[in-house]
Amino acid sequence: MPEENGDGRGSGAGPQNLITLAELDAIPVDKLTGVGDKKSKGLAKAEVHSLFDLLTFYPRRYLDRTKERRIDEMTEDEEASVLVTVVKSTSRRIRGGKVMVNITVTDGNSNLALTFFNQAWRERQLSAGREAMIFGKIKYFRGQRQMANPVVDLVGDKTGKIIPVYPQSEKSKLQSWDIAGFVAETLRRTLPPKGRGLQDPLPMWILDEHDFINREAALRGIHAPDSMGEAMAARKRLVFDELFRMQLALVLRKRMLEATEVGLEHLVDGPLIARFREALPFPLTGAQTRTIDEIFVDLARPIPMHRLLQGDVGSGKTLVAVAAMLASVDGGHQAALMAPTEVLAEQHFSGIRALLGDLHVPDPSNLMGERPLKVELLSNRTSTADRRRILSELLLGQVDIMIGTHALIEDKVRFDSLGVVVIDEQHRFGVEQRAALRDKTDGELIPDVLVMTATPIPRTAAMTVYGDLDVSVLDELPPGRTPIVTRWVQAPGSLDESGSLDGADELESMWQEIRSEIANGRQAYVVCPLIDESEKLEVASAEETFDRLRAVELEGLRVGLLHGRMHSNDKDETMTRFRDQKLDVLVATTVIEVGVDVPNSTVMVILDADRFGIAQLHQLRGRVGRGEHASTCWLVAEATTPDGESRLEALVASTDGFELAEVDLDLRGEGTILGERQKGRNDLKLASLRRDRTVVADARRAAIELIDSDPGLANSPDLMSELGLFLDETEAEFLMKG
Ligand code: ADP
Ligand code: MG
């Protein structure tokens, strides 16, 4: 045992009586002096219940008083902050019932007029005599200095050079300096000389490698820095802590599964695979070959595969899935493919059956010693008789490849020996549904799982969201595709009150071009405005658009309508007619978003395109550009927000899903990506998958290195127990049992 180093650094190296995060978490925040009933309610509203919550309630930003200016030093249009005292405040109503608040402030030398539009509460907030730090751009108007809608921070204690500004809301009735006070009190009691000191479970070698400050210094530095540099160093350390804990949990989970689960050792060079490769009508892309190799390495090992296959629309994921499934069949086992919609399941079924139609599998009970490889489809549309037959054949091992929708995870469905599970468009299925399908086998060994998604997410985000999966990427499209040209038509994308879609010459020439494409034998999709609030409204608007287009813009053409409220037989019929080129145009809601594959369609029109997210637009666009003919995607929208505009511009500029995913992450932030995955307690309070991209990768590397050298973290008990603080119960139980 090394000597105690007294500074709380290093796992297990510090004195045993150092304060842990768990300990801080066990102390309610209202035990602090000064936290009365009212403030404790406000804190609770801000999710601050314990001292741990308080110390990790971080400043939103800092007022750097070293950068402060005097009013008469500021030049027009310069952005700067000034410490002021309110002289007087008034308000009046202006046009449209809005309120304008006028505040006169002074820095002791000069006056400045502040105006706030539609923020009536400012009059109360900035009453005469109040001190505030304001930040904004100075304008000169009729010889008077003015600032419109500046950022305002009420200042309490002004002794520090750097003043932390905490998130505050009207609701919680807490001022930034209240929180600063509580934090200071907590730090005083925790850190020496008064407190016992804070434990730092991060191993020394990680601190050294990244030049991190210790946890005490980091918490002091984030809440009460003496310089902005100190605040930055603190942030760097604390961000790493968050991402490192997350990666530790994910990597531990992955290793735990690998150590405890026993899977099949598949035959990856069997006769079916060989014949499949020979019979392919085209060579595999480099990315397909590489991905299949990666998967085969997994399949051949006795450890069950948990792999994510990310590939842009049209990158050829299906073939990769088929190769994996055939490996299972080659070894005498079965395979299952689950798709999120009936249309997709049916498409997979007919495509895969056509691809594998001539293959045979050994069958000793047959005179010929073999029988045709059997692919079946199970969906809610399967008749009762068929269903009964399929289920019994499935249990007898006579169905080799089972394709279906959610119907596959119903109780009655059992496999004789399921070897490989493929889940298409994974974002539509929850983790539970993945697991449910995997458990459907009477075989003793755990099937290998491949999940596929066409919604690329940036690599660092993938490490967080799918950190317990291995990831393969299909980053190459099959040759011979003509790139899709995307054009943004700045015109209203929905019917106006008079039921008209007019609005711009550009729009008219768009329909003109579409009509001539169709005259050349091609087909087109028109996607109707997305209405989030109600499917009913969306369908109604789609029906109106359909009527209008048929009567005017697309008059004389064969137009079909597809939406989510149609009976599935009708949907199917419409889809089939479109596929068979009995329809020229398909007017649809987003039901056509995923997987629909009609190579003869070369035109995609998306109305009110700014209502869709980047990923969704990219998916929709992926419905064209699937054949030999050049394709066009028309985005019709008058972008009403800067974000909407950026989204449309991104789509016009790039057809690369991964590039778009990065833009998307920049625009939307990580909440949406993490959303589905976030279990247990939210530990990402400071870290941002966007800003801290490189730290995610650093944290993952460090987590892997640590766990490799210390599986199960037996030698890092402090780290392990800290981890327990952030996991939900089942997760904690699972990881801690090792
Ligand atoms: P996705 O990744 O979107 O699921 P698919 O598997 O549906 O893509 O493949 C899209 C189209 O590309 C299909 O028509 C498929 O037959 C074709 N395809 C797949 N791989 C290749 C290849 N290596 N060369 C040529 N075409 C291919
Ligand atoms: Mg697909």
mmCIF file of C-alpha atoms in Angstrom, residues 67-300:
data_model
loop_
_atom_site.group_PDB
_atom_site.id
_atom_site.type_symbol
_atom_site.label_atom_id
_atom_site.label_comp_id
_atom_site.label_asym_id
_atom_site.label_seq_id
_atom_site.Cartn_x
_atom_site.Cartn_y
_atom_site.Cartn_z
ATOM 1 C CA LYS A 67 -13.165 42.804 -18.994
ATOM 2 C CA GLU A 68 -15.551 45.391 -17.651
ATOM 3 C CA ARG A 69 -15.899 48.706 -19.493
ATOM 4 C CA ARG A 70 -17.119 52.164 -18.700
ATOM 5 C CA ILE A 71 -20.076 53.450 -20.621
ATOM 6 C CA ASP A 72 -18.212 56.383 -22.119
ATOM 7 C CA GLU A 73 -15.441 54.054 -23.346
ATOM 8 C CA MET A 74 -17.804 52.016 -25.470
ATOM 9 C CA THR A 75 -18.013 52.735 -29.175
ATOM 10 C CA GLU A 76 -21.069 52.222 -31.303
ATOM 11 C CA ASP A 77 -21.837 48.553 -32.132
ATOM 12 C CA GLU A 78 -19.185 47.277 -29.769
ATOM 13 C CA GLU A 79 -20.270 44.423 -27.504
ATOM 14 C CA ALA A 80 -19.195 44.863 -23.932
ATOM 15 C CA SER A 81 -20.255 44.455 -20.324
ATOM 16 C CA VAL A 82 -20.768 47.247 -17.850
ATOM 17 C CA LEU A 83 -21.574 47.255 -14.176
ATOM 18 C CA VAL A 84 -24.464 49.650 -13.637
ATOM 19 C CA THR A 85 -26.951 50.895 -11.094
ATOM 20 C CA VAL A 86 -30.566 51.414 -12.081
ATOM 21 C CA VAL A 87 -31.671 55.063 -11.942
ATOM 22 C CA LYS A 88 -35.262 54.674 -12.986
ATOM 23 C CA SER A 89 -37.539 52.290 -14.767
ATOM 24 C CA THR A 90 -40.780 52.818 -16.658
ATOM 25 C CA SER A 91 -42.908 50.866 -19.063
ATOM 26 C CA ARG A 92 -45.522 51.571 -21.687
ATOM 27 C CA ARG A 93 -47.718 49.736 -24.118
ATOM 28 C CA ILE A 94 -46.821 49.827 -27.751
ATOM 29 C CA ARG A 95 -48.459 48.532 -30.904
ATOM 30 C CA GLY A 96 -50.005 45.080 -30.789
ATOM 31 C CA GLY A 97 -50.547 45.163 -27.057
ATOM 32 C CA LYS A 98 -46.853 44.606 -26.410
ATOM 33 C CA VAL A 99 -44.970 46.191 -23.573
ATOM 34 C CA MET A 100 -41.810 48.219 -23.834
ATOM 35 C CA VAL A 101 -39.749 48.695 -20.686
ATOM 36 C CA ASN A 102 -37.350 51.641 -20.505
ATOM 37 C CA ILE A 103 -34.626 51.616 -17.890
ATOM 38 C CA THR A 104 -32.091 54.321 -17.247
ATOM 39 C CA VAL A 105 -28.858 53.094 -15.716
ATOM 40 C CA THR A 106 -25.575 54.674 -14.750
ATOM 41 C CA ASP A 107 -22.025 53.503 -14.150
ATOM 42 C CA GLY A 108 -21.415 56.471 -11.905
ATOM 43 C CA ASN A 109 -20.206 58.658 -14.765
ATOM 44 C CA SER A 110 -22.533 58.297 -17.704
ATOM 45 C CA ASN A 111 -26.077 57.217 -18.294
ATOM 46 C CA LEU A 112 -27.339 54.585 -20.669
ATOM 47 C CA ALA A 113 -30.889 53.865 -21.794
ATOM 48 C CA LEU A 114 -31.924 50.233 -21.872
ATOM 49 C CA THR A 115 -35.024 49.081 -23.731
ATOM 50 C CA PHE A 116 -36.700 45.718 -23.416
ATOM 51 C CA PHE A 117 -39.479 44.585 -25.701
ATOM 52 C CA ASN A 118 -42.143 42.297 -24.394
ATOM 53 C CA GLN A 119 -40.368 41.569 -21.123
ATOM 54 C CA ALA A 120 -42.685 43.364 -18.732
ATOM 55 C CA TRP A 121 -41.052 41.701 -15.732
ATOM 56 C CA ARG A 122 -37.865 43.645 -16.323
ATOM 57 C CA GLU A 123 -39.484 46.648 -14.704
ATOM 58 C CA ARG A 124 -39.731 44.718 -11.453
ATOM 59 C CA GLN A 125 -36.366 43.048 -11.823
ATOM 60 C CA LEU A 126 -34.534 46.291 -12.479
ATOM 61 C CA SER A 127 -36.050 48.626 -9.929
ATOM 62 C CA ALA A 128 -34.242 51.843 -8.979
ATOM 63 C CA GLY A 129 -31.075 51.236 -6.979
ATOM 64 C CA ARG A 130 -30.488 47.688 -8.255
ATOM 65 C CA GLU A 131 -26.997 46.778 -9.363
ATOM 66 C CA ALA A 132 -26.605 44.718 -12.481
ATOM 67 C CA MET A 133 -24.066 43.629 -14.972
ATOM 68 C CA ILE A 134 -25.331 44.165 -18.479
ATOM 69 C CA PHE A 135 -23.935 42.896 -21.718
ATOM 70 C CA GLY A 136 -24.848 44.059 -25.196
ATOM 71 C CA LYS A 137 -24.220 46.377 -28.120
ATOM 72 C CA ILE A 138 -24.294 50.124 -27.724
ATOM 73 C CA LYS A 139 -26.164 52.221 -30.250
ATOM 74 C CA TYR A 140 -26.278 55.977 -30.498
ATOM 75 C CA PHE A 141 -29.690 57.444 -31.106
ATOM 76 C CA ARG A 142 -30.258 61.194 -31.165
ATOM 77 C CA GLY A 143 -27.111 61.675 -29.161
ATOM 78 C CA GLN A 144 -28.226 59.202 -26.522
ATOM 79 C CA ARG A 145 -26.548 55.891 -25.725
ATOM 80 C CA GLN A 146 -28.920 52.956 -25.934
ATOM 81 C CA MET A 147 -28.877 49.212 -25.600
ATOM 82 C CA ALA A 148 -31.791 47.015 -26.686
ATOM 83 C CA ASN A 149 -32.544 43.721 -24.923
ATOM 84 C CA PRO A 150 -29.139 43.349 -23.250
ATOM 85 C CA VAL A 151 -28.176 40.295 -21.229
ATOM 86 C CA VAL A 152 -28.724 41.190 -17.586
ATOM 87 C CA ASP A 153 -27.130 39.650 -14.534
ATOM 88 C CA LEU A 154 -28.031 40.878 -11.129
ATOM 89 C CA VAL A 155 -24.910 41.117 -9.094
ATOM 90 C CA GLY A 156 -24.697 40.158 -5.476
ATOM 91 C CA ASP A 157 -21.232 39.778 -4.065
ATOM 92 C CA LYS A 158 -18.839 41.778 -6.238
ATOM 93 C CA THR A 159 -15.639 40.913 -4.455
ATOM 94 C CA GLY A 160 -14.490 38.275 -6.929
ATOM 95 C CA LYS A 161 -12.964 39.088 -10.284
ATOM 96 C CA ILE A 162 -14.861 36.275 -11.956
ATOM 97 C CA ILE A 163 -18.482 35.961 -10.940
ATOM 98 C CA PRO A 164 -20.260 32.686 -11.706
ATOM 99 C CA VAL A 165 -23.722 33.012 -13.188
ATOM 100 C CA TYR A 166 -25.978 30.100 -12.322
ATOM 101 C CA PRO A 167 -28.983 29.063 -14.337
ATOM 102 C CA GLN A 168 -31.918 30.778 -12.779
ATOM 103 C CA SER A 169 -35.554 30.834 -13.597
ATOM 104 C CA GLU A 170 -38.429 33.029 -12.585
ATOM 105 C CA LYS A 171 -40.140 29.929 -11.244
ATOM 106 C CA SER A 172 -37.510 28.811 -8.768
ATOM 107 C CA LYS A 173 -37.207 32.296 -7.204
ATOM 108 C CA LEU A 174 -33.531 31.625 -6.667
ATOM 109 C CA GLN A 175 -30.928 34.205 -7.487
ATOM 110 C CA SER A 176 -27.563 33.326 -8.859
ATOM 111 C CA TRP A 177 -25.895 34.616 -5.715
ATOM 112 C CA ASP A 178 -28.091 32.398 -3.532
ATOM 113 C CA ILE A 179 -26.659 29.397 -5.266
ATOM 114 C CA ALA A 180 -23.143 30.797 -5.214
ATOM 115 C CA GLY A 181 -23.548 31.208 -1.462
ATOM 116 C CA PHE A 182 -24.768 27.650 -0.892
ATOM 117 C CA VAL A 183 -22.000 26.265 -3.059
ATOM 118 C CA ALA A 184 -19.365 28.272 -1.199
ATOM 119 C CA GLU A 185 -20.712 26.966 2.098
ATOM 120 C CA THR A 186 -20.614 23.379 0.850
ATOM 121 C CA LEU A 187 -17.087 23.744 -0.439
ATOM 122 C CA ARG A 188 -16.005 25.285 2.863
ATOM 123 C CA ARG A 189 -17.323 22.301 4.766
ATOM 124 C CA THR A 190 -15.980 19.740 2.336
ATOM 125 C CA LEU A 191 -12.515 20.952 1.498
ATOM 126 C CA PRO A 192 -9.584 21.501 3.849
ATOM 127 C CA PRO A 193 -8.818 23.214 6.125
ATOM 128 C CA LYS A 194 -12.344 22.896 7.534
ATOM 129 C CA GLY A 195 -13.519 19.771 5.719
ATOM 130 C CA ARG A 196 -12.050 16.299 5.369
ATOM 131 C CA GLY A 197 -11.272 16.727 1.715
ATOM 132 C CA LEU A 198 -12.756 15.173 -1.391
ATOM 133 C CA GLN A 199 -11.903 11.770 -2.731
ATOM 134 C CA ASP A 200 -10.645 11.614 -6.284
ATOM 135 C CA PRO A 201 -11.076 8.135 -7.691
ATOM 136 C CA LEU A 202 -9.502 8.851 -11.056
ATOM 137 C CA PRO A 203 -6.287 6.843 -11.452
ATOM 138 C CA MET A 204 -3.096 8.853 -11.346
ATOM 139 C CA TRP A 205 -1.982 7.810 -14.803
ATOM 140 C CA ILE A 206 -5.101 9.324 -16.327
ATOM 141 C CA LEU A 207 -4.585 12.579 -14.451
ATOM 142 C CA ASP A 208 -1.006 12.691 -15.684
ATOM 143 C CA GLU A 209 -1.746 11.703 -19.233
ATOM 144 C CA HIS A 210 -4.281 14.481 -19.701
ATOM 145 C CA ASP A 211 -2.742 16.968 -17.358
ATOM 146 C CA PHE A 212 -5.911 17.124 -15.290
ATOM 147 C CA ILE A 213 -6.260 18.999 -12.033
ATOM 148 C CA ASN A 214 -7.643 17.010 -9.110
ATOM 149 C CA ARG A 215 -11.300 16.953 -8.220
ATOM 150 C CA GLU A 216 -11.088 19.387 -5.327
ATOM 151 C CA ALA A 217 -9.334 21.946 -7.449
ATOM 152 C CA ALA A 218 -11.801 21.323 -10.237
ATOM 153 C CA LEU A 219 -14.876 21.913 -8.096
ATOM 154 C CA ARG A 220 -13.359 25.000 -6.555
ATOM 155 C CA GLY A 221 -12.268 26.201 -9.970
ATOM 156 C CA ILE A 222 -15.612 25.745 -11.665
ATOM 157 C CA HIS A 223 -17.563 27.532 -8.930
ATOM 158 C CA ALA A 224 -15.131 30.148 -7.704
ATOM 159 C CA PRO A 225 -12.327 30.645 -10.205
ATOM 160 C CA ASP A 226 -9.725 33.340 -9.848
ATOM 161 C CA SER A 227 -9.252 33.499 -13.583
ATOM 162 C CA MET A 228 -11.021 32.268 -16.672
ATOM 163 C CA GLY A 229 -8.073 29.944 -17.223
ATOM 164 C CA GLU A 230 -8.815 28.264 -13.927
ATOM 165 C CA ALA A 231 -12.452 27.846 -14.842
ATOM 166 C CA MET A 232 -11.441 26.258 -18.133
ATOM 167 C CA ALA A 233 -9.060 23.793 -16.491
ATOM 168 C CA ALA A 234 -11.835 22.867 -14.078
ATOM 169 C CA ARG A 235 -14.301 22.335 -16.857
ATOM 170 C CA LYS A 236 -11.847 20.146 -18.738
ATOM 171 C CA ARG A 237 -11.473 17.848 -15.734
ATOM 172 C CA LEU A 238 -15.178 17.684 -14.855
ATOM 173 C CA VAL A 239 -16.279 17.070 -18.432
ATOM 174 C CA PHE A 240 -13.885 14.183 -18.594
ATOM 175 C CA ASP A 241 -15.298 12.755 -15.359
ATOM 176 C CA GLU A 242 -18.799 12.682 -16.800
ATOM 177 C CA LEU A 243 -17.826 11.134 -20.082
ATOM 178 C CA PHE A 244 -15.424 8.722 -18.445
ATOM 179 C CA ARG A 245 -18.101 7.383 -16.088
ATOM 180 C CA MET A 246 -20.402 6.923 -19.024
ATOM 181 C CA GLN A 247 -17.797 5.050 -21.031
ATOM 182 C CA LEU A 248 -16.790 2.936 -18.057
ATOM 183 C CA ALA A 249 -20.364 1.788 -17.631
ATOM 184 C CA LEU A 250 -20.721 0.990 -21.314
ATOM 185 C CA VAL A 251 -17.406 -0.796 -21.672
ATOM 186 C CA LEU A 252 -17.954 -2.725 -18.448
ATOM 187 C CA ARG A 253 -21.329 -3.791 -19.678
ATOM 188 C CA LYS A 254 -19.880 -4.955 -22.940
ATOM 189 C CA ARG A 255 -17.082 -6.917 -21.278
ATOM 190 C CA MET A 256 -19.497 -8.409 -18.787
ATOM 191 C CA LEU A 257 -21.694 -9.720 -21.569
ATOM 192 C CA GLU A 258 -18.683 -11.091 -23.359
ATOM 193 C CA ALA A 259 -17.557 -12.885 -20.238
ATOM 194 C CA THR A 260 -20.893 -14.335 -19.223
ATOM 195 C CA GLU A 261 -22.736 -15.120 -22.425
ATOM 196 C CA VAL A 262 -21.957 -18.158 -24.490
ATOM 197 C CA GLY A 263 -22.868 -18.013 -28.120
ATOM 198 C CA LEU A 264 -22.688 -20.125 -31.225
ATOM 199 C CA GLU A 265 -19.495 -20.605 -33.168
ATOM 200 C CA HIS A 266 -20.866 -20.140 -36.630
ATOM 201 C CA LEU A 267 -19.548 -21.661 -39.788
ATOM 202 C CA VAL A 268 -18.518 -18.691 -41.898
ATOM 203 C CA ASP A 269 -17.064 -20.485 -44.903
ATOM 204 C CA GLY A 270 -19.838 -22.940 -45.574
ATOM 205 C CA PRO A 271 -21.382 -23.911 -48.924
ATOM 206 C CA LEU A 272 -24.318 -21.473 -48.809
ATOM 207 C CA ILE A 273 -22.055 -18.478 -48.327
ATOM 208 C CA ALA A 274 -19.879 -19.658 -51.196
ATOM 209 C CA ARG A 275 -22.823 -20.109 -53.550
ATOM 210 C CA PHE A 276 -24.335 -16.805 -52.483
ATOM 211 C CA ARG A 277 -21.123 -14.994 -53.343
ATOM 212 C CA GLU A 278 -20.925 -16.710 -56.732
ATOM 213 C CA ALA A 279 -24.520 -15.925 -57.608
ATOM 214 C CA LEU A 280 -24.438 -12.214 -56.792
ATOM 215 C CA PRO A 281 -25.359 -10.167 -59.862
ATOM 216 C CA PHE A 282 -22.735 -7.566 -58.912
ATOM 217 C CA PRO A 283 -19.499 -7.418 -56.951
ATOM 218 C CA LEU A 284 -19.783 -6.374 -53.321
ATOM 219 C CA THR A 285 -18.580 -2.901 -52.509
ATOM 220 C CA GLY A 286 -15.349 -2.585 -50.555
ATOM 221 C CA ALA A 287 -17.337 -1.493 -47.535
ATOM 222 C CA GLN A 288 -19.685 -4.468 -47.799
ATOM 223 C CA THR A 289 -16.735 -6.857 -47.999
ATOM 224 C CA ARG A 290 -15.050 -5.261 -45.003
ATOM 225 C CA THR A 291 -18.240 -5.239 -42.961
ATOM 226 C CA ILE A 292 -19.059 -8.851 -43.761
ATOM 227 C CA ASP A 293 -15.521 -9.778 -42.691
ATOM 228 C CA GLU A 294 -15.981 -7.938 -39.392
ATOM 229 C CA ILE A 295 -19.252 -9.706 -38.788
ATOM 230 C CA PHE A 296 -17.822 -13.096 -39.688
ATOM 231 C CA VAL A 297 -15.024 -12.670 -37.177
ATOM 232 C CA ASP A 298 -17.703 -12.091 -34.525
ATOM 233 C CA LEU A 299 -19.849 -14.978 -35.734
ATOM 234 C CA ALA A 300 -17.003 -17.453 -35.639
#
